[in-house]
mmCIF file of C-alpha atoms in Angstrom:
data_model
loop_
_atom_site.group_PDB
_atom_site.id
_atom_site.type_symbol
_atom_site.label_atom_id
_atom_site.label_comp_id
_atom_site.label_asym_id
_atom_site.label_seq_id
_atom_site.Cartn_x
_atom_site.Cartn_y
_atom_site.Cartn_z
ATOM 1 C CA MET A 7 -23.192 -7.575 -15.264
ATOM 2 C CA THR A 8 -25.363 -9.484 -13.425
ATOM 3 C CA GLN A 9 -27.013 -7.339 -9.896
ATOM 4 C CA LEU A 10 -27.278 -8.324 -6.720
ATOM 5 C CA ASP A 11 -30.669 -9.736 -5.847
ATOM 6 C CA ARG A 12 -31.970 -8.747 -2.771
ATOM 7 C CA SER A 13 -34.879 -9.857 -2.238
ATOM 8 C CA ARG A 14 -32.510 -13.022 -1.441
ATOM 9 C CA LEU A 15 -31.493 -11.247 2.269
ATOM 10 C CA GLY A 16 -33.397 -11.647 5.189
ATOM 11 C CA HIS A 17 -32.629 -9.321 7.979
ATOM 12 C CA LEU A 18 -29.921 -7.010 8.936
ATOM 13 C CA THR A 19 -27.877 -8.360 11.832
ATOM 14 C CA PHE A 20 -25.714 -5.845 11.733
ATOM 15 C CA SER A 21 -24.757 -2.397 11.509
ATOM 16 C CA ALA A 22 -21.905 -0.505 12.275
ATOM 17 C CA PRO A 23 -22.055 2.086 12.881
ATOM 18 C CA GLY A 24 -25.581 1.966 14.483
ATOM 19 C CA HIS A 25 -27.458 -1.185 15.398
ATOM 20 C CA GLY A 26 -25.253 -2.595 18.243
ATOM 21 C CA GLY A 27 -22.186 -1.886 15.784
ATOM 22 C CA ASP A 28 -20.988 1.445 16.974
ATOM 23 C CA TRP A 29 -17.018 1.771 16.072
ATOM 24 C CA SER A 30 -16.008 1.607 20.096
ATOM 25 C CA ARG A 31 -17.246 -2.380 20.419
ATOM 26 C CA TRP A 32 -14.859 -3.197 17.959
ATOM 27 C CA ALA A 33 -11.602 -4.608 18.436
ATOM 28 C CA ARG A 34 -8.479 -2.992 17.301
ATOM 29 C CA ARG A 35 -5.643 -5.278 17.625
ATOM 30 C CA TRP A 36 -5.691 -9.363 16.289
ATOM 31 C CA PRO A 37 -8.042 -10.889 19.003
ATOM 32 C CA TRP A 38 -5.791 -14.751 18.167
ATOM 33 C CA GLY A 39 -3.301 -13.888 18.949
ATOM 34 C CA GLY A 40 -2.411 -14.046 22.367
ATOM 35 C CA GLN A 41 -1.211 -11.115 24.944
ATOM 36 C CA GLY A 42 2.138 -10.158 23.683
ATOM 37 C CA LYS A 43 3.938 -9.012 20.472
ATOM 38 C CA GLY A 44 0.814 -10.950 17.821
ATOM 39 C CA ALA A 45 -1.240 -9.449 19.102
ATOM 40 C CA TRP A 46 -0.741 -6.238 17.449
ATOM 41 C CA THR A 47 1.380 -7.183 14.738
ATOM 42 C CA ILE A 48 0.860 -10.744 11.942
ATOM 43 C CA GLY A 49 4.672 -10.893 11.528
ATOM 44 C CA ASP A 50 3.523 -14.847 9.344
ATOM 45 C CA ASP A 51 4.130 -13.020 5.944
ATOM 46 C CA GLY A 52 6.963 -9.781 7.261
ATOM 47 C CA SER A 53 4.574 -7.444 8.260
ATOM 48 C CA LEU A 54 5.934 -4.570 8.723
ATOM 49 C CA CYS A 55 3.600 -2.808 11.072
ATOM 50 C CA ALA A 56 2.296 -2.550 14.188
ATOM 51 C CA TYR A 57 -1.325 -2.453 14.777
ATOM 52 C CA ALA A 58 -1.961 0.885 17.360
ATOM 53 C CA PRO A 59 -5.481 1.970 18.973
ATOM 54 C CA SER A 60 -4.108 5.206 18.382
ATOM 55 C CA GLN A 61 -4.147 4.444 14.648
ATOM 56 C CA VAL A 62 -8.336 3.571 14.554
ATOM 57 C CA THR A 63 -10.014 6.779 14.507
ATOM 58 C CA THR A 64 -13.612 8.206 13.131
ATOM 59 C CA GLN A 65 -14.594 11.665 11.952
ATOM 60 C CA LYS A 66 -18.317 12.093 11.578
ATOM 61 C CA GLY A 67 -19.032 8.495 12.136
ATOM 62 C CA VAL A 68 -16.955 7.821 9.470
ATOM 63 C CA LEU A 69 -13.926 5.464 10.273
ATOM 64 C CA CYS A 70 -10.357 6.031 9.715
ATOM 65 C CA LEU A 71 -7.348 3.174 10.150
ATOM 66 C CA THR A 72 -3.949 5.640 9.257
ATOM 67 C CA ALA A 73 -0.096 3.943 8.180
ATOM 68 C CA ARG A 74 2.968 6.340 9.405
ATOM 69 C CA PRO A 75 5.698 5.541 9.798
ATOM 70 C CA SER A 76 6.799 4.274 13.328
ATOM 71 C CA GLU A 77 7.883 7.403 16.427
ATOM 72 C CA ALA A 78 9.339 7.883 19.083
ATOM 73 C CA LYS A 79 6.234 8.974 20.845
ATOM 74 C CA ASP A 80 4.148 5.458 19.805
ATOM 75 C CA GLY A 81 6.320 3.854 22.130
ATOM 76 C CA ASP A 82 5.949 0.063 23.634
ATOM 77 C CA ALA A 83 2.507 0.538 20.868
ATOM 78 C CA ALA A 84 5.084 0.127 17.428
ATOM 79 C CA TRP A 85 6.081 -2.981 19.234
ATOM 80 C CA ASP A 86 9.901 -2.170 17.047
ATOM 81 C CA MET A 87 7.958 -1.950 14.055
ATOM 82 C CA PRO A 88 8.712 0.401 12.218
ATOM 83 C CA TYR A 89 5.196 1.678 10.198
ATOM 84 C CA VAL A 90 2.099 1.737 12.274
ATOM 85 C CA SER A 91 -1.213 1.325 11.296
ATOM 86 C CA GLY A 92 -4.802 0.841 11.931
ATOM 87 C CA LEU A 93 -7.209 -2.900 12.802
ATOM 88 C CA ILE A 94 -10.102 -3.487 13.373
ATOM 89 C CA SER A 95 -12.225 -6.233 15.072
ATOM 90 C CA SER A 96 -15.557 -8.076 15.063
ATOM 91 C CA PHE A 97 -14.501 -10.389 17.351
ATOM 92 C CA PRO A 98 -16.181 -11.849 19.684
ATOM 93 C CA PHE A 99 -18.846 -9.076 19.505
ATOM 94 C CA PHE A 100 -20.438 -10.081 16.210
ATOM 95 C CA LYS A 101 -19.897 -13.419 14.138
ATOM 96 C CA GLN A 102 -21.939 -15.169 11.448
ATOM 97 C CA THR A 103 -22.588 -17.998 9.251
ATOM 98 C CA TYR A 104 -23.778 -17.892 5.400
ATOM 99 C CA GLY A 105 -25.216 -14.140 4.857
ATOM 100 C CA TYR A 106 -24.846 -11.013 2.685
ATOM 101 C CA PHE A 107 -22.222 -8.638 4.279
ATOM 102 C CA GLU A 108 -20.493 -5.951 2.911
ATOM 103 C CA VAL A 109 -18.615 -2.652 3.157
ATOM 104 C CA ARG A 110 -18.428 0.422 1.974
ATOM 105 C CA ALA A 111 -15.388 1.962 1.995
ATOM 106 C CA GLN A 112 -12.221 3.908 0.144
ATOM 107 C CA PHE A 113 -8.981 2.260 -0.141
ATOM 108 C CA PRO A 114 -5.759 4.211 0.048
ATOM 109 C CA ARG A 115 -2.732 4.134 -3.000
ATOM 110 C CA GLY A 116 1.307 3.199 -2.609
ATOM 111 C CA ARG A 117 3.974 0.551 -3.019
ATOM 112 C CA GLY A 118 3.788 -1.610 -0.217
ATOM 113 C CA LEU A 119 0.406 -0.863 0.952
ATOM 114 C CA HIS A 120 -1.708 -3.915 1.801
ATOM 115 C CA PRO A 121 -5.325 -3.085 2.523
ATOM 116 C CA GLY A 122 -7.943 -5.785 3.119
ATOM 117 C CA ILE A 123 -11.246 -6.701 4.504
ATOM 118 C CA ALA A 124 -11.246 -10.372 5.144
ATOM 119 C CA LEU A 125 -13.862 -12.847 7.177
ATOM 120 C CA TYR A 126 -11.884 -15.357 9.708
ATOM 121 C CA ARG A 127 -13.030 -18.311 11.810
ATOM 122 C CA ASN A 128 -10.724 -18.698 15.069
ATOM 123 C CA PRO A 129 -7.234 -19.380 13.868
ATOM 124 C CA ASN A 130 -5.373 -21.730 15.091
ATOM 125 C CA PRO A 131 -1.403 -23.368 13.952
ATOM 126 C CA ALA A 132 -3.039 -25.677 11.844
ATOM 127 C CA ILE A 133 -5.506 -24.638 9.939
ATOM 128 C CA GLU A 134 -6.765 -21.041 8.917
ATOM 129 C CA ASP A 135 -9.888 -20.411 7.388
ATOM 130 C CA GLU A 136 -10.886 -17.357 6.131
ATOM 131 C CA ILE A 137 -12.706 -15.439 2.854
ATOM 132 C CA ASP A 138 -11.053 -11.891 1.775
ATOM 133 C CA VAL A 139 -14.072 -9.829 0.991
ATOM 134 C CA ILE A 140 -11.070 -7.452 -1.087
ATOM 135 C CA GLU A 141 -7.147 -6.888 -0.932
ATOM 136 C CA THR A 142 -5.447 -5.064 -2.943
ATOM 137 C CA ILE A 143 -1.096 -3.827 -3.077
ATOM 138 C CA GLY A 144 -0.062 -1.056 -4.039
ATOM 139 C CA ASP A 145 -0.816 0.888 -6.383
ATOM 140 C CA ASP A 146 -3.214 -1.087 -8.391
ATOM 141 C CA THR A 147 -6.463 -0.517 -6.308
ATOM 142 C CA ARG A 148 -8.540 -1.606 -9.016
ATOM 143 C CA GLY A 149 -7.099 -5.172 -8.801
ATOM 144 C CA ALA A 150 -9.660 -6.766 -6.473
ATOM 145 C CA PHE A 151 -7.794 -10.133 -5.245
ATOM 146 C CA LEU A 152 -10.619 -12.439 -3.493
ATOM 147 C CA THR A 153 -9.842 -15.814 -1.888
ATOM 148 C CA LEU A 154 -11.125 -17.941 0.406
ATOM 149 C CA HIS A 155 -8.202 -19.314 2.610
ATOM 150 C CA PHE A 156 -8.570 -22.833 3.987
ATOM 151 C CA GLY A 157 -5.536 -24.907 5.071
ATOM 152 C CA SER A 158 -2.098 -23.744 6.624
ATOM 153 C CA GLY A 159 -0.085 -25.218 3.449
ATOM 154 C CA ALA A 160 0.680 -22.240 0.865
ATOM 155 C CA LYS A 161 -1.614 -23.900 -1.494
ATOM 156 C CA ASP A 162 -4.451 -24.166 0.315
ATOM 157 C CA TYR A 163 -6.557 -21.643 -1.514
ATOM 158 C CA VAL A 164 -8.530 -20.184 -4.260
ATOM 159 C CA SER A 165 -8.088 -17.075 -5.736
ATOM 160 C CA GLN A 166 -9.302 -14.980 -8.247
ATOM 161 C CA THR A 167 -8.702 -10.734 -8.897
ATOM 162 C CA ALA A 168 -11.432 -9.096 -10.430
ATOM 163 C CA ARG A 169 -10.884 -5.271 -12.667
ATOM 164 C CA VAL A 170 -13.736 -3.543 -12.663
ATOM 165 C CA PHE A 171 -14.120 -0.951 -9.504
ATOM 166 C CA ASP A 172 -11.299 0.788 -8.540
ATOM 167 C CA ALA A 173 -10.982 0.516 -4.743
ATOM 168 C CA GLY A 174 -9.093 4.119 -4.540
ATOM 169 C CA ALA A 175 -10.948 6.476 -6.495
ATOM 170 C CA GLY A 176 -13.835 7.127 -4.100
ATOM 171 C CA MET A 177 -16.076 4.761 -1.609
ATOM 172 C CA THR A 178 -17.016 2.002 -3.247
ATOM 173 C CA THR A 179 -19.202 -1.072 -2.010
ATOM 174 C CA HIS A 180 -17.618 -4.229 -0.807
ATOM 175 C CA GLY A 181 -20.084 -7.170 -1.014
ATOM 176 C CA LEU A 182 -19.470 -10.777 -0.436
ATOM 177 C CA LEU A 183 -22.244 -13.454 0.074
ATOM 178 C CA TRP A 184 -21.817 -16.808 1.292
ATOM 179 C CA THR A 185 -24.359 -19.116 0.834
ATOM 180 C CA ASP A 186 -24.184 -23.277 1.827
ATOM 181 C CA LYS A 187 -23.491 -23.877 -2.107
ATOM 182 C CA THR A 188 -20.943 -20.600 -2.965
ATOM 183 C CA ILE A 189 -19.273 -17.647 -2.380
ATOM 184 C CA SER A 190 -19.760 -14.558 -4.687
ATOM 185 C CA TRP A 191 -18.294 -10.760 -3.933
ATOM 186 C CA PHE A 192 -19.975 -7.724 -5.477
ATOM 187 C CA GLN A 193 -18.797 -4.664 -6.180
ATOM 188 C CA ASN A 194 -21.012 -1.416 -5.910
ATOM 189 C CA ASP A 195 -23.561 -4.026 -6.313
ATOM 190 C CA GLN A 196 -22.629 -6.196 -9.682
ATOM 191 C CA LEU A 197 -21.164 -9.727 -9.419
ATOM 192 C CA VAL A 198 -17.549 -9.673 -10.278
ATOM 193 C CA ALA A 199 -16.440 -13.163 -9.157
ATOM 194 C CA SER A 200 -17.748 -16.568 -7.543
ATOM 195 C CA THR A 201 -16.841 -20.196 -6.573
ATOM 196 C CA PRO A 202 -18.332 -23.444 -4.473
ATOM 197 C CA THR A 203 -17.877 -22.952 -1.437
ATOM 198 C CA HIS A 204 -15.318 -25.010 0.877
ATOM 199 C CA ALA A 205 -15.410 -27.720 3.233
ATOM 200 C CA ALA A 206 -13.933 -25.117 5.781
ATOM 201 C CA GLN A 207 -16.631 -22.491 5.027
ATOM 202 C CA HIS A 208 -18.982 -23.958 6.830
ATOM 203 C CA ALA A 209 -18.602 -22.260 10.693
ATOM 204 C CA PRO A 210 -19.036 -18.246 12.221
ATOM 205 C CA MET A 211 -16.915 -16.023 10.708
ATOM 206 C CA SER A 212 -16.118 -12.318 12.706
ATOM 207 C CA LEU A 213 -15.027 -9.604 10.289
ATOM 208 C CA ILE A 214 -11.293 -8.534 9.873
ATOM 209 C CA ILE A 215 -10.412 -4.724 8.560
ATOM 210 C CA ASN A 216 -7.246 -3.324 8.384
ATOM 211 C CA LEU A 217 -4.132 -1.664 6.342
ATOM 212 C CA GLY A 218 -0.973 -3.370 6.213
ATOM 213 C CA VAL A 219 1.772 -2.139 4.927
ATOM 214 C CA GLY A 220 4.945 -4.175 3.800
ATOM 215 C CA GLY A 221 5.275 -7.554 3.509
ATOM 216 C CA ASN A 222 6.311 -11.010 1.405
ATOM 217 C CA TRP A 223 3.227 -9.806 -1.456
ATOM 218 C CA ALA A 224 2.812 -5.569 -0.711
ATOM 219 C CA GLY A 225 6.991 -5.285 -1.135
ATOM 220 C CA ALA A 226 9.187 -2.531 0.593
ATOM 221 C CA PRO A 227 6.352 0.950 1.156
ATOM 222 C CA ASP A 228 7.136 3.704 -1.018
ATOM 223 C CA PRO A 229 7.872 6.571 1.573
ATOM 224 C CA ARG A 230 5.755 9.000 -0.132
ATOM 225 C CA ALA A 231 2.137 7.222 0.353
ATOM 226 C CA PHE A 232 2.182 8.038 3.843
ATOM 227 C CA PRO A 233 0.287 8.843 5.495
ATOM 228 C CA ALA A 234 -1.896 5.962 3.953
ATOM 229 C CA ARG A 235 -5.612 5.947 5.529
ATOM 230 C CA LEU A 236 -8.431 3.948 4.559
ATOM 231 C CA LEU A 237 -12.065 4.781 5.422
ATOM 232 C CA VAL A 238 -14.892 2.960 6.048
ATOM 233 C CA GLU A 239 -18.140 4.735 5.739
ATOM 234 C CA GLY A 240 -20.099 2.068 6.793
ATOM 235 C CA VAL A 241 -20.644 -2.049 7.757
ATOM 236 C CA LYS A 242 -23.476 -4.457 7.217
ATOM 237 C CA ALA A 243 -24.795 -7.705 7.534
ATOM 238 C CA TYR A 244 -28.084 -9.894 6.315
ATOM 239 C CA ALA A 245 -29.127 -13.456 7.394
ATOM 240 C CA LEU A 246 -30.599 -15.119 4.439
ATOM 241 C CA LYS A 247 -34.061 -16.284 3.641
ATOM 242 C CA ALA A 248 -34.499 -19.551 4.075
#
């Protein structure tokens, strides 16, 4: 397998925790959802969870996004959704065009879970520019879905699946090398997929990490999967050498 050539990387532009990326700076809501329910849910795909700030915690520097059934104590934070979970966003304090982005994380397993790490440009109703660093579905944490989204249509995406490392077996480093010509995915510094950069992916993007529950893709959750936890040990971003 092809190894990541770190000599191509420039200076460190962002790191969490540390280097200006302390977990407390990250937003705990969907950045572009307005002031109502849309800021705390992603409902256009049938998702069953609200993203409550209480579900984002840290312990000894490790970030934890926890999904569980909603309870009376959640009150308005549950937005009448059957589950609450966690989401963090680097928007607006960090965004970048091109570079190498890596997240060291352990994904949970369980039917109906949909953890993901992605880069987003500011979405609007006309276009959705998104680069998925990794998504997994349910129990199959070995199947890494690697996708570019570049429009609002159902077919406006390019997706590949890698089955090299198990994202649920322990801490795994998920990397994305984004240049003006290609986008390449790495796991534990090993190249697992690559595709040409689409015309939509030439603008600054922010990082989102979330633990989704349910939805048209993930399906009905298994009650035995909860509480489910997505653990993040660290996030780094690098510029590219000229």
